Coordinates of C-alpha atoms in Angstrom, one line a residue:
Chain A
X1 CA 113.8 81.2 111.7
X2 CA 116.7 83.2 113.2
X3 CA 119.1 85.3 111.0
X4 CA 122.0 83.0 112.0
X5 CA 120.1 79.9 110.7
X6 CA 119.5 81.7 107.4
X7 CA 123.1 82.6 107.1
X8 CA 124.1 79.0 107.7
X9 CA 121.7 77.8 105.1
X10 CA 123.0 80.4 102.5
X11 CA 126.6 79.3 103.2
X12 CA 125.6 75.6 103.0
X13 CA 124.0 76.0 99.6
X14 CA 126.8 78.3 98.3
X15 CA 125.5 78.7 94.8
X16 CA 122.2 78.4 93.0
X17 CA 121.2 78.7 89.3
X18 CA 124.8 79.4 88.3
X19 CA 125.2 82.3 90.8
X20 CA 127.4 82.1 93.9
X21 CA 126.5 83.8 97.2
X22 CA 128.6 85.4 99.8
X23 CA 127.0 86.1 103.2
X24 CA 128.2 88.4 106.0
X25 CA 126.5 89.5 109.2
X26 CA 126.3 93.2 109.9
X27 CA 126.7 94.4 113.4
X28 CA 123.9 96.6 114.9
X29 CA 120.8 96.7 117.0
X30 CA 119.0 94.0 114.9
X31 CA 120.4 90.9 113.2
X32 CA 121.2 91.7 109.6
X33 CA 122.9 89.9 106.7
X34 CA 124.6 91.3 103.7
X35 CA 124.3 88.8 100.8
X36 CA 126.1 89.4 97.5
X37 CA 125.4 87.5 94.3
X38 CA 128.3 86.8 92.0
X39 CA 128.6 89.3 89.1
X40 CA 126.6 91.8 91.2
X41 CA 129.1 92.3 94.1
X42 CA 128.4 96.1 94.1
X43 CA 124.7 95.6 94.7
X44 CA 124.5 93.8 98.0
X45 CA 121.2 92.5 99.4
X46 CA 120.5 93.4 103.0
X47 CA 118.4 90.7 104.7
X48 CA 116.5 91.0 107.9
X49 CA 114.2 88.4 109.4
X50 CA 111.1 89.6 111.3
X51 CA 108.3 87.7 113.0
X52 CA 106.5 86.8 109.8
X53 CA 108.7 87.7 106.9
X54 CA 112.2 87.7 105.4
X55 CA 112.9 91.2 104.0
X56 CA 115.4 91.7 101.3
X57 CA 116.5 95.2 100.3
X58 CA 119.0 96.6 97.8
X59 CA 119.9 100.2 97.5
X60 CA 119.4 102.1 94.3
X61 CA 120.6 105.6 94.9
X62 CA 120.3 108.5 97.4
X63 CA 118.0 111.5 97.2
X64 CA 121.2 113.6 96.6
X65 CA 122.0 111.5 93.5
X66 CA 118.8 112.7 91.8
X67 CA 118.4 115.6 89.5
X68 CA 115.9 117.6 91.6
X69 CA 114.2 119.1 88.5
X70 CA 113.2 115.6 87.3
X71 CA 112.3 114.1 90.7
X72 CA 108.5 113.9 90.2
X73 CA 109.0 112.4 86.7
X74 CA 111.2 109.7 88.2
X75 CA 108.7 109.0 91.0
X76 CA 106.0 108.5 88.4
X77 CA 108.3 106.2 86.4
X78 CA 109.0 104.2 89.5
X79 CA 105.3 103.7 90.1
X80 CA 104.8 102.7 86.5
X81 CA 107.7 100.2 86.6
X82 CA 106.6 98.7 90.0
X83 CA 104.2 96.1 88.5
X84 CA 106.2 95.0 85.5
X85 CA 109.3 94.4 87.7
X86 CA 109.0 90.8 88.7
X87 CA 108.8 89.9 92.5
X88 CA 110.4 93.2 93.6
X89 CA 109.0 96.7 94.4
X90 CA 110.4 100.2 94.8
X91 CA 110.5 101.8 98.2
X92 CA 112.2 104.6 100.1
X93 CA 114.1 104.3 103.4
X94 CA 115.2 107.6 104.9
X95 CA 116.8 109.5 102.0
X96 CA 117.6 106.4 99.9
X97 CA 115.6 104.7 97.2
X98 CA 115.6 100.9 97.3
X99 CA 114.2 97.9 95.6
X100 CA 112.9 95.2 97.9
X101 CA 111.2 91.9 98.1
X102 CA 109.6 90.1 101.0
X103 CA 109.3 86.3 101.5
X104 CA 107.1 84.4 103.9
X105 CA 109.1 83.2 107.0
X106 CA 108.6 79.6 106.0
X107 CA 110.2 80.0 102.5
X108 CA 112.6 77.3 101.4
X109 CA 116.3 78.1 100.8
X110 CA 115.8 77.8 97.0
X111 CA 113.1 80.4 97.0
X112 CA 115.2 82.6 99.1
X113 CA 118.2 82.3 96.7
X114 CA 115.9 82.9 93.7
X115 CA 114.8 86.1 95.5
X116 CA 118.4 87.3 95.9
X117 CA 119.1 86.7 92.2
X118 CA 115.9 88.3 91.0
X119 CA 116.3 91.3 93.4
X120 CA 119.9 92.1 92.3
X121 CA 119.0 91.7 88.6
X122 CA 116.0 93.9 89.1
X123 CA 118.1 96.5 90.9
X124 CA 120.7 96.5 88.0
X125 CA 117.8 96.8 85.5
X126 CA 116.2 99.6 87.5
X127 CA 119.4 101.6 87.8
X128 CA 119.8 101.4 84.0
X129 CA 116.2 102.4 83.5
X130 CA 116.4 105.4 85.9
X131 CA 119.9 106.6 84.9
X132 CA 118.6 109.6 83.1
X133 CA 117.1 111.0 86.3
X134 CA 120.5 111.0 88.1
X135 CA 122.8 114.0 88.3
Chain B
X1 CA 94.5 108.3 112.6
X2 CA 95.3 105.0 110.7
X3 CA 98.4 103.2 111.8
X4 CA 100.0 103.7 108.3
X5 CA 99.5 107.5 108.6
X6 CA 101.1 107.4 112.0
X7 CA 104.1 105.4 110.7
X8 CA 104.5 107.9 107.8
X9 CA 104.5 110.9 110.1
X10 CA 106.8 109.2 112.6
X11 CA 109.3 108.2 109.9
X12 CA 109.2 111.8 108.5
X13 CA 109.8 113.2 111.9
X14 CA 112.8 111.0 112.5
X15 CA 113.6 107.8 114.1
X16 CA 113.3 109.1 117.7
X17 CA 109.6 109.8 117.1
X18 CA 109.2 106.3 115.8
X19 CA 110.6 105.1 119.1
X20 CA 107.9 107.1 120.8
X21 CA 105.3 105.6 118.5
X22 CA 106.4 102.1 119.5
X23 CA 105.7 102.8 123.2
X24 CA 102.8 105.3 123.0
X25 CA 99.2 104.4 123.2
X26 CA 99.2 102.8 119.8
X27 CA 102.7 101.3 120.1
X28 CA 103.9 97.8 120.4
X29 CA 103.4 97.2 124.1
X30 CA 99.8 98.3 124.1
X31 CA 99.2 96.4 121.0
X32 CA 100.6 93.3 122.4
X33 CA 98.6 93.7 125.6
X34 CA 95.4 94.3 123.5
X35 CA 96.2 91.2 121.4
X36 CA 96.6 89.1 124.6
X37 CA 93.3 90.5 126.0
X38 CA 91.4 89.9 122.8
X39 CA 92.9 86.4 122.6
X40 CA 91.8 85.6 126.1
X41 CA 88.4 87.0 125.4
X42 CA 88.0 84.8 122.3
X43 CA 89.0 81.8 124.3
X44 CA 86.5 82.5 127.1
X45 CA 83.8 83.3 124.6
X46 CA 84.4 80.0 122.8
X47 CA 84.3 78.1 126.1
X48 CA 81.0 79.8 127.0
X49 CA 79.8 79.0 123.5
X50 CA 80.3 75.3 123.9
X51 CA 78.5 75.4 127.3
X52 CA 75.5 77.2 125.8
X53 CA 75.5 75.0 122.7
X54 CA 75.4 71.9 125.0
X55 CA 72.4 73.4 126.9
X56 CA 70.8 74.2 123.6
X57 CA 71.1 70.6 122.4
X58 CA 69.7 69.4 125.7
X59 CA 66.7 71.8 125.5
X60 CA 66.1 70.7 121.9
X61 CA 66.0 67.1 122.9
X62 CA 63.6 67.9 125.7
X63 CA 61.3 69.7 123.3
X64 CA 61.3 66.8 120.9
X65 CA 60.6 64.3 123.6
X66 CA 57.6 66.4 124.9
X67 CA 56.2 66.7 121.4
X68 CA 56.4 63.0 121.0
X69 CA 54.6 62.5 124.3
X70 CA 51.9 64.8 123.2
X71 CA 51.4 62.9 119.9
X72 CA 51.3 59.7 121.8
X73 CA 48.7 60.9 124.3
X74 CA 46.6 62.3 121.5
X75 CA 46.5 58.9 119.9
X76 CA 45.5 57.4 123.3
X77 CA 42.7 59.9 123.5
X78 CA 41.5 58.9 120.0
X79 CA 41.5 55.3 121.1
X80 CA 39.6 56.0 124.3
X81 CA 37.0 57.9 122.2
X82 CA 36.8 55.0 119.8
X83 CA 35.9 52.8 122.8
X84 CA 33.3 55.4 123.9
X85 CA 35.2 56.0 127.1
X86 CA 34.7 59.7 127.4
X87 CA 36.0 59.9 131.0
X88 CA 39.3 58.3 130.1
X89 CA 39.6 60.5 127.0
X90 CA 39.1 63.6 129.1
X91 CA 41.8 62.4 131.6
X92 CA 44.2 61.9 128.6
X93 CA 43.2 65.3 127.3
X94 CA 44.1 66.9 130.6
X95 CA 47.5 65.2 130.5
X96 CA 48.0 66.6 126.9
X97 CA 47.1 70.1 128.1
X98 CA 49.7 69.9 130.8
X99 CA 52.3 68.6 128.3
X100 CA 51.5 71.4 126.0
X101 CA 52.0 73.9 128.7
X102 CA 55.4 72.3 129.5
X103 CA 56.3 72.4 125.8
X104 CA 55.6 76.1 125.6
X105 CA 58.0 76.7 128.5
X106 CA 60.6 74.3 127.0
X107 CA 60.4 76.0 123.6
X108 CA 60.9 79.4 125.3
X109 CA 64.1 78.1 126.9
X110 CA 65.3 76.6 123.6
X111 CA 64.7 80.0 121.8
X112 CA 66.7 81.8 124.6
X113 CA 69.6 79.4 124.2
X114 CA 69.5 79.6 120.4
X115 CA 69.6 83.4 120.6
X116 CA 72.5 83.2 123.0
X117 CA 74.5 80.9 120.7
X118 CA 73.9 83.3 117.8
X119 CA 75.0 86.3 119.9
X120 CA 78.1 84.5 121.2
X121 CA 79.1 83.3 117.7
X122 CA 78.9 86.9 116.4
X123 CA 80.9 88.1 119.3
X124 CA 83.6 85.5 118.7
X125 CA 83.8 86.4 115.0
X126 CA 84.0 90.1 115.7
X127 CA 86.7 89.6 118.3
X128 CA 88.7 87.4 116.0
X129 CA 88.5 90.0 113.3
X130 CA 89.7 92.6 115.7
X131 CA 92.5 90.3 116.8
X132 CA 93.6 89.9 113.2
X133 CA 93.5 93.6 112.8
X134 CA 95.7 94.3 115.8
X135 CA 98.2 91.6 114.6
X136 CA 98.4 93.3 111.2
X137 CA 98.9 96.7 112.7
X138 CA 101.5 95.4 115.1
X139 CA 103.3 93.7 112.2
X140 CA 103.4 97.0 110.4
X141 CA 104.9 98.9 113.4
X142 CA 107.4 96.1 114.0
X143 CA 108.5 95.9 110.4
X144 CA 108.9 99.7 110.2
X145 CA 111.0 99.6 113.3
X146 CA 113.1 96.8 112.0
X147 CA 113.7 98.5 108.7
X148 CA 114.7 101.7 110.5
X149 CA 117.1 99.9 112.7
X150 CA 118.5 97.9 109.7
X151 CA 119.0 101.1 107.8
X152 CA 120.9 102.7 110.7
X153 CA 123.1 99.6 111.0
X154 CA 123.9 99.7 107.3
X155 CA 124.7 103.4 107.3
X156 CA 126.9 103.0 110.4
X157 CA 128.7 100.0 108.9
X158 CA 129.3 101.7 105.6
X159 CA 130.2 105.1 107.0
X160 CA 133.0 103.4 108.9
X161 CA 134.4 101.5 105.9
X162 CA 133.7 102.9 102.4
X163 CA 130.6 104.3 100.8
X164 CA 130.8 101.8 98.0
X165 CA 127.1 101.0 98.0
X166 CA 126.1 104.6 98.0
X167 CA 127.5 105.5 94.7
X168 CA 124.9 104.8 92.1
X169 CA 127.1 106.1 89.2
X170 CA 129.9 103.6 90.0
X171 CA 127.4 100.8 90.1
X172 CA 125.9 101.9 86.9
X173 CA 129.3 101.9 85.1
X174 CA 130.0 98.4 86.3
X175 CA 126.5 97.2 85.3
X176 CA 126.9 98.7 81.8
X177 CA 130.4 97.2 81.4
X178 CA 129.1 93.8 82.4
X179 CA 126.1 94.2 80.1
X180 CA 128.4 95.2 77.2
X181 CA 130.6 92.1 77.8
X182 CA 127.6 89.9 77.7
X183 CA 126.4 91.5 74.5
X184 CA 129.9 91.2 73.0
X185 CA 130.1 87.5 73.9
X186 CA 126.7 86.8 72.4
X187 CA 127.7 88.9 69.3
X188 CA 131.0 87.0 68.9
X189 CA 129.2 83.6 69.2
X190 CA 126.7 84.7 66.6
X191 CA 129.2 85.9 64.1
X192 CA 131.3 82.8 64.5
X193 CA 128.2 80.7 63.9
X194 CA 127.4 82.8 60.7
X195 CA 130.9 82.4 59.4
X196 CA 130.9 78.7 59.8
X197 CA 127.5 78.3 58.3
X198 CA 128.5 80.7 55.4
X199 CA 131.6 78.6 54.5
X200 CA 129.6 75.5 54.5
X201 CA 126.9 77.0 52.2
X202 CA 129.5 78.1 49.7
X203 CA 131.1 74.7 49.6
X204 CA 127.7 73.0 49.1
X205 CA 126.8 75.4 46.3
X206 CA 130.2 74.9 44.6
X207 CA 129.7 71.1 44.8
X208 CA 126.3 71.6 43.1
X209 CA 124.5 70.0 46.1
X210 CA 122.5 73.1 46.9
X211 CA 120.8 75.2 44.2
X212 CA 122.3 78.6 43.4
X213 CA 120.0 81.5 43.8
X214 CA 117.8 82.3 40.7
X215 CA 118.2 85.6 39.0
X216 CA 115.4 87.5 37.1
X217 CA 117.1 86.7 33.8
X218 CA 116.9 82.9 34.6
X219 CA 113.2 83.3 35.2
X220 CA 112.6 85.3 32.0
X221 CA 114.6 82.8 30.0
X222 CA 112.4 80.0 31.4
X223 CA 109.2 81.9 30.5
X224 CA 110.5 82.5 26.9
X225 CA 111.3 78.8 26.5
X226 CA 107.8 78.0 27.5
X227 CA 106.4 80.3 24.8
X228 CA 108.1 78.7 21.9

């Protein structure tokens, strides 16, 4: 499935489970979508489609947002929260901490929408949980 | 070094090194070539396997047919002996001896084919495992590459507009505000429900439909009444 097809499917479905979606392509070297879930407009989901998976990523905060003296405590808390957090995991890309979820390439649009909602909710929840470690 | 370790050190060293990783001896192109080679190898081995298995079946049928012939001639020899025809029995025995020698050769061929089939099957499995391993590693490199590129696009895109997504504090404020609104809504709904229910309870009690709560004095009075 190409990124363009996914974008079309998201636009077609429009809303799911009471949430509305907005979807925009991001220019760059690889095809990328920015999907926002209503009520969570400031936590966009970045979606890329690879050979075998659909990767959904939301940004938590940058390394520079962290209180350096509490960095290792926060990392440990992230590891502890990783399993309880449903369907999403913590990760780091360059100097930014993220929450991400991966779906099989053959996933249906409803599963994909469910992923967007869960991911943004998890991201909001994680920000609240990890607030004390921020500067 | 494992592919994961390589990816970690490449990512730490910066994206340019990741580019090198993609094209170096463990990079995408070599992987893809190795996967193609392994795939061809598996296909050829499977083809050889069907050939050898067909020959094995043929040899097995031959062995079985010779065994049957031996059993048959042995029964002929028994019958010749029963008729006291020693000469005929000896001739039949000679035939059996020849058949047994054939059988030995045929059994050797069958064993050779059976061994070959086992070897080829092991080889196919081993190569298929290797193939799956290459594909897994390739997928790791490609995903890392894709995430790196995606991250670069996102950074470029947001650097040129606003850094809205990068401010965790702003996001947090909004999330909290939204959460508070939700709590307030739930709280308001709950207190409204309580008020309505409270009014109704009062009216019911005033009308004597529901019992008024009992006091300790009521209970004591009842006990005293029981004593007299």
